XYZ file of N, CA and C in Angstrom:
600
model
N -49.346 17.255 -19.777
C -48.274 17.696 -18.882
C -48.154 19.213 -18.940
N -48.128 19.891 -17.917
C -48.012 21.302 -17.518
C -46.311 21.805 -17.849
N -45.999 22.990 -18.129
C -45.459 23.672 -18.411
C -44.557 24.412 -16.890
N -43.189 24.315 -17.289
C -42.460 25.134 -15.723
C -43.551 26.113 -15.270
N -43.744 26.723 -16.539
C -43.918 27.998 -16.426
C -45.863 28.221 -15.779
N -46.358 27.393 -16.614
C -47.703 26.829 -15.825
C -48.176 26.627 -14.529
N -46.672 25.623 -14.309
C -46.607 25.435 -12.778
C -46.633 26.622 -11.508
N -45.356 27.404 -12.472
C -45.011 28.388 -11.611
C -46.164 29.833 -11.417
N -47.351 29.653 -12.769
C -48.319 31.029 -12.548
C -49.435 30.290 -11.588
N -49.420 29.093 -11.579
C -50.631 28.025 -10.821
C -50.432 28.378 -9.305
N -49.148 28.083 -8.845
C -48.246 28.223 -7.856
C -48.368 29.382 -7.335
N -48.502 30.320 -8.131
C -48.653 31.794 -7.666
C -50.445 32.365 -7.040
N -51.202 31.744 -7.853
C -52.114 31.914 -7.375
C -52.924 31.466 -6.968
N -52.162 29.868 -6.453
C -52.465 28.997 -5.219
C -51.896 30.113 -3.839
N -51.200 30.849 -4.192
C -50.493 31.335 -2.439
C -51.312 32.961 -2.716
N -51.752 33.356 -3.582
C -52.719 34.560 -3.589
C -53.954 34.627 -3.758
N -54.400 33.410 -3.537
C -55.408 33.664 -4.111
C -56.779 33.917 -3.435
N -56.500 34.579 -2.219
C -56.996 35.771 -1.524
C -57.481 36.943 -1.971
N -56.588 37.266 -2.841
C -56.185 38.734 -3.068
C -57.599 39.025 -4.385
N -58.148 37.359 -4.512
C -58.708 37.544 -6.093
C -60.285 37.703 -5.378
N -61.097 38.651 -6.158
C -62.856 38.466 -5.406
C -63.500 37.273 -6.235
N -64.142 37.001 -5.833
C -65.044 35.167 -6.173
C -66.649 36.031 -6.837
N -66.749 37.374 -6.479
C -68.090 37.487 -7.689
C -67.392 39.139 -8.479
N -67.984 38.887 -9.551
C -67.826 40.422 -10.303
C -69.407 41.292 -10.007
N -68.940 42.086 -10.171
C -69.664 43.753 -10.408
C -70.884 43.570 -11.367
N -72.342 43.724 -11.723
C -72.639 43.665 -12.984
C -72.193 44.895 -13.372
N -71.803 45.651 -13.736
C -71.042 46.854 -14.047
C -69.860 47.087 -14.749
N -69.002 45.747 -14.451
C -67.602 45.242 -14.271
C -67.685 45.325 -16.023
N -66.543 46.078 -16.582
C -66.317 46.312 -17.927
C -66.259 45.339 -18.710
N -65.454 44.395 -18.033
C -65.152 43.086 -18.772
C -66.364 42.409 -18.758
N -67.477 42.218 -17.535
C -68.266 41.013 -17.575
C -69.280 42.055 -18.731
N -69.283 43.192 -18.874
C -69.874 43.860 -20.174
C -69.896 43.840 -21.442
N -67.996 43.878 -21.436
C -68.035 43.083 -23.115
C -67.920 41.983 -23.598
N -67.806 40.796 -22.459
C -68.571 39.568 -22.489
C -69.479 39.413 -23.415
N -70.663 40.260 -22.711
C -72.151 39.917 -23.124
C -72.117 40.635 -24.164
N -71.700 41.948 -24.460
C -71.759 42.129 -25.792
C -71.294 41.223 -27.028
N -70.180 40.648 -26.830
C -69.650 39.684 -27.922
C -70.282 38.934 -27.777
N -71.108 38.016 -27.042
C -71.513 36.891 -27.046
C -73.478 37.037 -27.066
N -73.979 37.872 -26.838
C -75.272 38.435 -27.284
C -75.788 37.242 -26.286
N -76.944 37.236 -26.169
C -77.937 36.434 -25.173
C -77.269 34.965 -25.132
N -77.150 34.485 -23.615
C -76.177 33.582 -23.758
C -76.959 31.958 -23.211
N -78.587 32.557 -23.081
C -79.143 31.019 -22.744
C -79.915 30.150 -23.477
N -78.765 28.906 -23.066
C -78.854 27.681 -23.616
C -77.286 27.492 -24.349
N -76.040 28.647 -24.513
C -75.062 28.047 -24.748
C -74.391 27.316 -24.018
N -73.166 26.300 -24.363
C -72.363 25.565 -23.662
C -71.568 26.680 -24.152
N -70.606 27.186 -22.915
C -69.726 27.878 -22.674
C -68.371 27.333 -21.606
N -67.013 27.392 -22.227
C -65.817 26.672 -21.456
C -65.340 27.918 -20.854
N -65.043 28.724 -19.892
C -64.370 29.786 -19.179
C -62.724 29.079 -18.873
N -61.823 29.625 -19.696
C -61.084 28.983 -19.669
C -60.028 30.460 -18.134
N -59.477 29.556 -17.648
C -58.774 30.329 -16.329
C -59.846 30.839 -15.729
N -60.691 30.304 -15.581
C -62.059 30.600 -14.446
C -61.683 30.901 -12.842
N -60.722 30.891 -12.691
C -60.323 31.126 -10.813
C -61.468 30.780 -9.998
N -62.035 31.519 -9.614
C -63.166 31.579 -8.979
C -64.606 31.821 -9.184
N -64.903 31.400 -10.721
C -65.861 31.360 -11.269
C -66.404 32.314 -11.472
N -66.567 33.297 -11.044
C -67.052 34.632 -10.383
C -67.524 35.091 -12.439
N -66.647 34.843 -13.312
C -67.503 35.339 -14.838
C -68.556 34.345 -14.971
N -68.245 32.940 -14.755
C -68.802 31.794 -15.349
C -70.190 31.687 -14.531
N -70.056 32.515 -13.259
C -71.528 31.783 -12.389
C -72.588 33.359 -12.628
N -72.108 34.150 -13.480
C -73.181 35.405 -14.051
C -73.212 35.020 -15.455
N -72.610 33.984 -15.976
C -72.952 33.319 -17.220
C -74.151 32.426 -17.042
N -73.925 31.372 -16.183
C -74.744 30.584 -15.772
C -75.717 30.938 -15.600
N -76.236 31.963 -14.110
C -77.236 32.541 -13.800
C -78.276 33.182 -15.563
N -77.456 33.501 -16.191
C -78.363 33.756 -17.691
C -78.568 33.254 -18.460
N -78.532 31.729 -17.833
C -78.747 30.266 -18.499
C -77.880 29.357 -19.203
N -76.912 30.114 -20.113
C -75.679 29.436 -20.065
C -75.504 27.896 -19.373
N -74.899 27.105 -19.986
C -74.333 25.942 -19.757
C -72.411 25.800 -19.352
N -72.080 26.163 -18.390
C -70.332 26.619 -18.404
C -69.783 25.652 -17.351
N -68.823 25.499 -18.419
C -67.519 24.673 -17.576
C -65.993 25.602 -17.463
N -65.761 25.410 -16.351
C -64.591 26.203 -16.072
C -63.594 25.517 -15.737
N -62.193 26.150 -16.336
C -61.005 25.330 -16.395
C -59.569 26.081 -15.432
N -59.109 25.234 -14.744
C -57.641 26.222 -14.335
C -57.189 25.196 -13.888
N -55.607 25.847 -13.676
C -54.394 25.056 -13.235
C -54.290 25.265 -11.415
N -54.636 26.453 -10.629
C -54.656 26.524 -9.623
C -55.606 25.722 -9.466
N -55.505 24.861 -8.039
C -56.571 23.800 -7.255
C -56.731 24.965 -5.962
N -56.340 26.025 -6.018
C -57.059 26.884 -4.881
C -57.685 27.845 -5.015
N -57.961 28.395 -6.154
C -59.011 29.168 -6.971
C -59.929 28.259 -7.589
N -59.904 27.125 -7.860
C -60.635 26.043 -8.050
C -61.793 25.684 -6.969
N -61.462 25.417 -5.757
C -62.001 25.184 -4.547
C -63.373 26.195 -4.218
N -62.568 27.370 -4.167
C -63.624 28.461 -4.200
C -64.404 28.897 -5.431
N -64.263 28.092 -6.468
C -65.549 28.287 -7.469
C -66.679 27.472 -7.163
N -67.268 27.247 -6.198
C -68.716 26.637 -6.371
C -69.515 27.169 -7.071
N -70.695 26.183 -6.976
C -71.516 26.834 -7.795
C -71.566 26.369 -9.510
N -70.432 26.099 -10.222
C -70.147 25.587 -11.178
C -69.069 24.627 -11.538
N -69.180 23.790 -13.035
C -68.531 23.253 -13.206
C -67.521 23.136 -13.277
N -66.660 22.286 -12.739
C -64.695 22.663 -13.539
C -63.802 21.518 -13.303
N -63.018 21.933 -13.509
C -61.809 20.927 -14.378
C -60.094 21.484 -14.159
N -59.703 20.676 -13.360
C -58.241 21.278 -13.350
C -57.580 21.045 -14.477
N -56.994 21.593 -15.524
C -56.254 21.695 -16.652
C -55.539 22.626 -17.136
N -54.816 22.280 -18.235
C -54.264 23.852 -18.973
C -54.670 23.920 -20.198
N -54.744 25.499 -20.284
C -55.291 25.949 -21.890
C -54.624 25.505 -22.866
N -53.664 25.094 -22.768
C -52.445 24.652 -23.799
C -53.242 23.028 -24.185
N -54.115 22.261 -23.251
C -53.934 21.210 -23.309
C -55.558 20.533 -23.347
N -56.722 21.103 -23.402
C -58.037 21.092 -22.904
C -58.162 19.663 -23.179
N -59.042 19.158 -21.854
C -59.510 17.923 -21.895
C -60.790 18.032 -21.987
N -60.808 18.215 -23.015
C -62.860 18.413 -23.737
C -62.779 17.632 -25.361
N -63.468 17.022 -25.892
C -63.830 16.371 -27.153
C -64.075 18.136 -28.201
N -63.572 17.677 -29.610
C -63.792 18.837 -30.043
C -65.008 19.308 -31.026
N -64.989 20.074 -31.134
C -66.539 20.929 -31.470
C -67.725 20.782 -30.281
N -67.127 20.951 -28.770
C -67.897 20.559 -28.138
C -68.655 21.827 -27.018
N -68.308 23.043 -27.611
C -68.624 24.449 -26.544
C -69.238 25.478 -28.185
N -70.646 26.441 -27.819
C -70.656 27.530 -28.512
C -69.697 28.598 -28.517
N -69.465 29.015 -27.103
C -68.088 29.715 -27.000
C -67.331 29.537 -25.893
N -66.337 30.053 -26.051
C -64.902 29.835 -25.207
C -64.661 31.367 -24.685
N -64.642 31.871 -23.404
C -64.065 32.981 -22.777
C -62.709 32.657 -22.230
N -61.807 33.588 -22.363
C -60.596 33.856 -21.954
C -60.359 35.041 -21.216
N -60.889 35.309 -20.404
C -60.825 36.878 -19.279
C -59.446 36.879 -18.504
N -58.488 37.949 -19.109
C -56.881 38.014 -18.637
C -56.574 36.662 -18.182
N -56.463 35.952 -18.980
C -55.841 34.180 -19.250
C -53.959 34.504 -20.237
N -54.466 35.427 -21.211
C -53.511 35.416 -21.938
C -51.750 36.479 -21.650
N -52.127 36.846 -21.246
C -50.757 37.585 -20.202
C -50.705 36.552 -19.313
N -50.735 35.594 -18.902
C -49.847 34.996 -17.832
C -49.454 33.878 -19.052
N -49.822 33.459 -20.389
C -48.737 32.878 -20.893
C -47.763 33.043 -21.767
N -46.812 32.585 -21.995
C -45.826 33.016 -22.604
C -46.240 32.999 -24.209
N -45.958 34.130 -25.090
C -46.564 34.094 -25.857
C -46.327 33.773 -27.182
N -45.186 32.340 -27.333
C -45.010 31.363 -27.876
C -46.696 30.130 -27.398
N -47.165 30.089 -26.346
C -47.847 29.432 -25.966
C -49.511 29.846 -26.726
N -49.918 31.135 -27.252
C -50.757 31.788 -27.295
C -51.356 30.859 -28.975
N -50.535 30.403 -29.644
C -50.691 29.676 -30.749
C -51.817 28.373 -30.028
N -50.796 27.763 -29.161
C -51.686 26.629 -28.689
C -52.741 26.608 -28.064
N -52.709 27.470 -27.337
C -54.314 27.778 -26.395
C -55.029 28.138 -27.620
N -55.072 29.042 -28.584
C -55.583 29.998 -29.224
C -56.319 28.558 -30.148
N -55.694 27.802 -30.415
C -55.527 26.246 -31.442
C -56.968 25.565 -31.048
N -56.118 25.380 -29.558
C -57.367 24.261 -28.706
C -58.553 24.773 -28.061
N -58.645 25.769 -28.551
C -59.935 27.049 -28.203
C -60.923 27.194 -28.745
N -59.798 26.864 -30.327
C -60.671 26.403 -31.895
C -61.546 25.040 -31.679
N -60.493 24.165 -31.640
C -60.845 22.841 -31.932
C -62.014 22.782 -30.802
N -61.867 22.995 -29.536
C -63.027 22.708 -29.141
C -64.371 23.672 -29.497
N -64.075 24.826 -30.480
C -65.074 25.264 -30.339
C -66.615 24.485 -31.543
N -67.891 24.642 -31.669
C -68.671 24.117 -32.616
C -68.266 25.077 -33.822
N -69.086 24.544 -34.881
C -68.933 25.246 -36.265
C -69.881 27.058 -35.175
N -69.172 27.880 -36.398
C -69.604 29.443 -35.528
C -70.004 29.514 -34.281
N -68.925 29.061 -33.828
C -69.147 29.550 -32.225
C -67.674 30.527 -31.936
N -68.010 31.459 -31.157
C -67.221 32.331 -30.180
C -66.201 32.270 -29.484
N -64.861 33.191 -29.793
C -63.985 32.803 -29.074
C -63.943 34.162 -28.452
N -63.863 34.529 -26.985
C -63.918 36.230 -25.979
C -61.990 36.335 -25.544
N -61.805 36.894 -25.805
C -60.486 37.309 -25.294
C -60.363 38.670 -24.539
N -60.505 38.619 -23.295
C -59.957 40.032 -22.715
C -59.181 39.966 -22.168
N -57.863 41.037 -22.272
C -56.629 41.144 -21.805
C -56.746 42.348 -21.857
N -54.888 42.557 -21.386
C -54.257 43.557 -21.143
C -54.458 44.280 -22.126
N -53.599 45.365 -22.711
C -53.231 45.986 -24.333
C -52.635 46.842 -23.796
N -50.966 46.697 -24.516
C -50.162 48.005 -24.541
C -50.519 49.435 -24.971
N -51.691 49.278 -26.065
C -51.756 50.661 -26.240
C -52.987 51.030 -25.289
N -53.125 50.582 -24.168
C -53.879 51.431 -23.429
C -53.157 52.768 -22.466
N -54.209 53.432 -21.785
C -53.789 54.585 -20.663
C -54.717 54.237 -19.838
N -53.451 54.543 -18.573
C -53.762 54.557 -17.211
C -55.628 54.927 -16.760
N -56.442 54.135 -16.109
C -57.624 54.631 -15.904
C -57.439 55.176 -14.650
N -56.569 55.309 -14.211
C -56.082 56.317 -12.628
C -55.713 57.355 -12.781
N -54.237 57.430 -14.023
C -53.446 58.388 -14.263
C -53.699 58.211 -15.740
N -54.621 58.788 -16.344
C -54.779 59.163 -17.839
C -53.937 59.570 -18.346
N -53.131 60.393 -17.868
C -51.836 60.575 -18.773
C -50.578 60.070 -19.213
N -50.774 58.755 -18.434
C -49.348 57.913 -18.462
C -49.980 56.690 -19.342
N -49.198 55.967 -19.842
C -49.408 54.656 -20.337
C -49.420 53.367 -19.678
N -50.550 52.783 -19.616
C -50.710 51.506 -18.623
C -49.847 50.630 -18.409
N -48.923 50.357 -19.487
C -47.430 49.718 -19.367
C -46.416 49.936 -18.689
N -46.649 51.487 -18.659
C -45.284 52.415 -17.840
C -45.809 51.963 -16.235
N -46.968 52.343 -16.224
C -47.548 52.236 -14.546
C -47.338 50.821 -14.341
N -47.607 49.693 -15.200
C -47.301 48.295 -14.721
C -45.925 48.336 -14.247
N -45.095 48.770 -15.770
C -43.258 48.965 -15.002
C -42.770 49.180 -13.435
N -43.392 49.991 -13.441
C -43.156 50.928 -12.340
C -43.617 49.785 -11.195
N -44.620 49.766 -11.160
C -45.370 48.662 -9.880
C -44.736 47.253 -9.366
N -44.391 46.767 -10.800
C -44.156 45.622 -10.916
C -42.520 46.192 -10.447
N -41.608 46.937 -10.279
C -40.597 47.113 -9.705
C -40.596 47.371 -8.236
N -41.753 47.739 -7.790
C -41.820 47.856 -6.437
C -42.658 46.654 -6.026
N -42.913 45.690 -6.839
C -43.080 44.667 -6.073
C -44.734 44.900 -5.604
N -45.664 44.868 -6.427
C -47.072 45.490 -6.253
C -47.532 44.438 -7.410
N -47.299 43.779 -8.277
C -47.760 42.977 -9.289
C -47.873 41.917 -8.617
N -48.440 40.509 -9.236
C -48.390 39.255 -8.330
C -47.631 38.190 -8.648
N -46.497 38.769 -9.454
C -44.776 37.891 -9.710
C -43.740 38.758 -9.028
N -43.093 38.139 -8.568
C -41.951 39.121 -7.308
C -41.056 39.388 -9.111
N -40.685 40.592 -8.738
C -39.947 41.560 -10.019
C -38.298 40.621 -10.267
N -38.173 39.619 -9.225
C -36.776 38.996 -9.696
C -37.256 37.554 -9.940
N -38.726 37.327 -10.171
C -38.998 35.718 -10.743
C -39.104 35.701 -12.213
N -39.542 34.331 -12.299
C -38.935 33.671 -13.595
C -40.281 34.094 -14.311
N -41.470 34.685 -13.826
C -42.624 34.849 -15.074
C -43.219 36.135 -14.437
N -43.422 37.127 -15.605
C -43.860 38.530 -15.849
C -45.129 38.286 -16.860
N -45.941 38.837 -16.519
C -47.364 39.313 -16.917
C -46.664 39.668 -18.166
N -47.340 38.929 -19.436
C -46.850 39.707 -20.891
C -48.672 40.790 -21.325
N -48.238 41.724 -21.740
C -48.954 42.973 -22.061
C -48.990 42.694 -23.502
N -49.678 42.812 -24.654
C -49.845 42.793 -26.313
C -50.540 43.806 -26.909
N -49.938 44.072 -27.812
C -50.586 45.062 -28.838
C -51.966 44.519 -29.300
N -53.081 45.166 -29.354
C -54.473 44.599 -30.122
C -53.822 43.860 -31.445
N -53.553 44.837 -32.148
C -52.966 44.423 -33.981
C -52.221 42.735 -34.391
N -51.309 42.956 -33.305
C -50.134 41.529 -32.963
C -51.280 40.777 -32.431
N -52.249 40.570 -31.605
C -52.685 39.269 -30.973
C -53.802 39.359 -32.083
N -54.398 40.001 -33.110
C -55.754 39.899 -33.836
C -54.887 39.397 -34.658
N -53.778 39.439 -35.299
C -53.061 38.654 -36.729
C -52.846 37.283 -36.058
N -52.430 37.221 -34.718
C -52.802 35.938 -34.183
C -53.791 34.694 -34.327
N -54.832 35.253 -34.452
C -56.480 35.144 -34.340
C -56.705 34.162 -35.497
N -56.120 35.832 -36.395
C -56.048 35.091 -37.718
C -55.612 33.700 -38.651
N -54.723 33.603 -37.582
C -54.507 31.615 -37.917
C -54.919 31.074 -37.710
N -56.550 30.994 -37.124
C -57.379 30.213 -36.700
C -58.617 30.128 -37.181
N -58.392 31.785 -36.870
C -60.085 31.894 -37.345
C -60.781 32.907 -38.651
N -61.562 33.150 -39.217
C -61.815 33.738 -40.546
C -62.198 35.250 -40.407
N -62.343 35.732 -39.418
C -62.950 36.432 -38.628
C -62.323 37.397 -37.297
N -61.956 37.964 -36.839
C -61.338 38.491 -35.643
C -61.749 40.202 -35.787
N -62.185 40.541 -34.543
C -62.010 42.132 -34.086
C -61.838 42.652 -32.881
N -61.500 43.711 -32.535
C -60.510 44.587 -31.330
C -61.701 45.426 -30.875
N -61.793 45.212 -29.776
C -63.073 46.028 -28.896
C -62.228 46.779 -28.001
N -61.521 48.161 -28.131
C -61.280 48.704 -26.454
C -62.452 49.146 -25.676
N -62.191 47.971 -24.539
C -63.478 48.578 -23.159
C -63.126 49.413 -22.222
């Protein structure tokens, strides 16, 4: 069973989900430190968890990779061809466990509340095999602006997200949560033996 709050980020980008592109960049920072954390990726089983539009999971694939992709929107779902998937939530994976080498999470973790970050973070584990990979890219408060270098990426979210430029209207019930590297790696740490902070 899904979460209000599940409902309501699913909901959101069932009615935007226009706004999202269906392939990445090879260039694209994130699909970069992907591959760095995860080093040559064919022949893994890989779960892309909040896969939207597949767009990480089908330049996984293409490099042989084995990937299943998971989300709560059924309209970012639609437009992932090309690969596997599964309507679900991270909180809740319907996969047998020890059953993926690694698990990607590409900005999955700011849209949940981060009481919730225990459980995804849990069932991320459990499904993962003995030493296999867990990718987390998100937000981070201690970043700066790659527009306006001199401001702090938080302040510029503030700001945006008050004029109504973010993709939660500034008087709804769920806001993009932003995390410190330090706070989500002690996170980690309840899971796993192992954790480190890559800024890309």
């Amino acid at each position: 069973m899904i979460s209000a709050r599940e409902a309501e980020v699913a909901s959101r980008f069932d009615a935007l989900h226009g706004r999202f592109k269906a392939v990445v960049e090879p260039d694209d920072y994130r699909l970069r430190g992907v591959i760095d954390a995860l080093g040559p990726v064919a022949g893994l089983r890989v779960l892309d968890l909040g896969c939207g539009k597949g767009r990480f999971a089908r330049e996984l694939q293409d490099g042989g990779a084995r990937v299943v992709g998971i989300d709560l929107s059924s309209a970012m779902l639609a437009e992932a061809g090309g690969i596997n998937r599964v309507r679900g939530s991270v909180r809740r994976l319907p996969f047998r466990s020890a059953s993926f080498d690694a698990v990607l999470a590409v900005e999955v973790f700011e849209h949940l509340e981060p009481r919730a970050w225990s459980e995804a973070i849990g069932e991320a584990r459990r499904v993962l095999a003995p030493g296999g990979t867990l990718v987390v890219i998100d937000k981070s408060l201690a970043s700066w602006n790659a527009q306006r270098p001199w401001l702090p990426s938080a302040l510029v979210k503030r700001i945006d997200e008050r004029r109504g430029l973010w993709m939660y209207p500034p008087d709804g019930p769920v806001r993009e949560r932003w995390f410190w590297p330090g706070g989500f790696r002690r996170e980690l740490l309840r899971f796993f033996d192992e954790a480190r902070v890559v800024h890309l």
